[in-house]
Amino acid sequence: MRKSIVSINLNSDQVLQFYKRQKERVRAVADDGTSISLPFDIIARFVTHHGIYGRFEISYGSDGKFKGIRRVG
């Protein structure tokens, strides 16, 4: 299983754009330089009143499809 570590920093106004459906995907760059585009629904559970801030480990299957996400920092 492949894994990538990304930092996501979205303030509450930026998160609101996803809830209003003005945006659908979150773009981030992994520590190894890989560009990643995630559907907002995958990280929505990490939203606080301040937005989403933190480092996350994203797991992929051998087919490259999303398997899971967890906060690592």
Steps between C-alpha positions, in 0.01 A plus 500: 500500500633845404487790743546873464537767768341839426449823691156653465437855617156637420345782702128510576422723198678256268311204650172687453562501123484119506175495697351749251615265221712773343790255520503121517864392526786586733841521338815435700863415439636193680836503676650313203383773258202306361194713426183359655137592436246370751122528508409729791271231644808295593636768734170655615510311831811700597326840477501717813367852558837628378515286184727204429861515612740212533705225343325196362605157381308387193502130409450358151453148371721346233248630245566858614153542649441668836486262798514723807616817674617575850639803678867465586575845635 
